[in-house]
CSV table of C-alpha atoms in Angstrom, one decimal:
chain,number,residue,atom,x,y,z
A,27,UNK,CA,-25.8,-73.6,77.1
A,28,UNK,CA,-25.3,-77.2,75.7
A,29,UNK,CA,-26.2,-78.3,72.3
A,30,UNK,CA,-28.6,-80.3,73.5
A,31,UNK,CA,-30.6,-77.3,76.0
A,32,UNK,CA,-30.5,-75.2,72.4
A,33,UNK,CA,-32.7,-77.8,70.5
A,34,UNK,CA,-34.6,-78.5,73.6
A,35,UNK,CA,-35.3,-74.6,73.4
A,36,UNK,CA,-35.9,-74.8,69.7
A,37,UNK,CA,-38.7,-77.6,70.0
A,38,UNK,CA,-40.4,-75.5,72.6
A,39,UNK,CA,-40.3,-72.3,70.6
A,40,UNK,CA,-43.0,-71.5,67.9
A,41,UNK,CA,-41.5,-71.5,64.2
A,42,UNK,CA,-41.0,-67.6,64.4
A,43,UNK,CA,-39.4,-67.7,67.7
A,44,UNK,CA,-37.4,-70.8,66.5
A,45,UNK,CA,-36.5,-69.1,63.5
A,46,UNK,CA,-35.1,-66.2,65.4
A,47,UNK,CA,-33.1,-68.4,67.7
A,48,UNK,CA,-31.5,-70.5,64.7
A,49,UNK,CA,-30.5,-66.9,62.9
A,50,UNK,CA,-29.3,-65.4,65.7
A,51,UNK,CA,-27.4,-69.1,66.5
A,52,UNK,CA,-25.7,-69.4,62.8
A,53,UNK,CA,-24.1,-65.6,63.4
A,54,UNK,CA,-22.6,-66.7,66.8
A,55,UNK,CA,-21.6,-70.1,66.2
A,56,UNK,CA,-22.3,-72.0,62.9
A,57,UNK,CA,-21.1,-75.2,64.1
A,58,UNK,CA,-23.8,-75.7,66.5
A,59,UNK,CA,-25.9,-74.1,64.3
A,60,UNK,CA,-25.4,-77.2,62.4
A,61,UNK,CA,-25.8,-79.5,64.8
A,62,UNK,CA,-28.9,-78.2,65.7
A,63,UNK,CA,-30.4,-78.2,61.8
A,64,UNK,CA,-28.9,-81.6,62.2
A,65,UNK,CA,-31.1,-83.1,65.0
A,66,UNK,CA,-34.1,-81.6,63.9
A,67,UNK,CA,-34.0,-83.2,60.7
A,68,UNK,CA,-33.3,-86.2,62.5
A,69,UNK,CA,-36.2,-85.8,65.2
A,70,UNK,CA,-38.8,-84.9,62.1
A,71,UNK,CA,-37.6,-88.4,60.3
A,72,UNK,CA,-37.9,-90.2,63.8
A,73,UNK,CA,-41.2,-88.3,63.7
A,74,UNK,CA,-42.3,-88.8,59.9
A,75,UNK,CA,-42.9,-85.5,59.2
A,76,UNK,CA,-41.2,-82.0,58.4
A,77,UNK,CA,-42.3,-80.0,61.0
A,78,UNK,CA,-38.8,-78.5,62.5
A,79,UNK,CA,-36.6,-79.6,59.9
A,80,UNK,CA,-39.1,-77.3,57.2
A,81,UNK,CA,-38.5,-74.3,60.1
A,82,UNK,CA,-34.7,-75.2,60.1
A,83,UNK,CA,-33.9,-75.7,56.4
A,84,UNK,CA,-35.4,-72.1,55.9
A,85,UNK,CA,-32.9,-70.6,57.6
A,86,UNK,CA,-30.1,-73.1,56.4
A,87,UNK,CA,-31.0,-72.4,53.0
């Protein structure tokens, strides 16, 4: 699945679901993992506000 299908996935998720997805996505392959993180922080500043990126740095933290 392409970066891009994963955070389409994430943003259709609910935060526990998305949550899931991201943990289980940083054990398999960090690198999108952190591409992901990346382009929901950028969607929640497009956005103005901290909804995925607060979901996101949780589990980046």
């Amino acid at each position: 699945m392409s970066t891009e299908a994963l955070f389409q996935l994430a943003l259709d998720l609910d935060g526990a679901e998305r949550r899931a997805l991201l943990d289980r996505l940083e054990v398999e392959d960090a690198a999108r993992h952190a591409e992901i993180v990346a382009l929901m922080r950028h969607y929640d500043e497009a956005a103005g506000d901290g909804f995925l990126s607060g979901a996101a740095v949780d589990v980046a933290a």
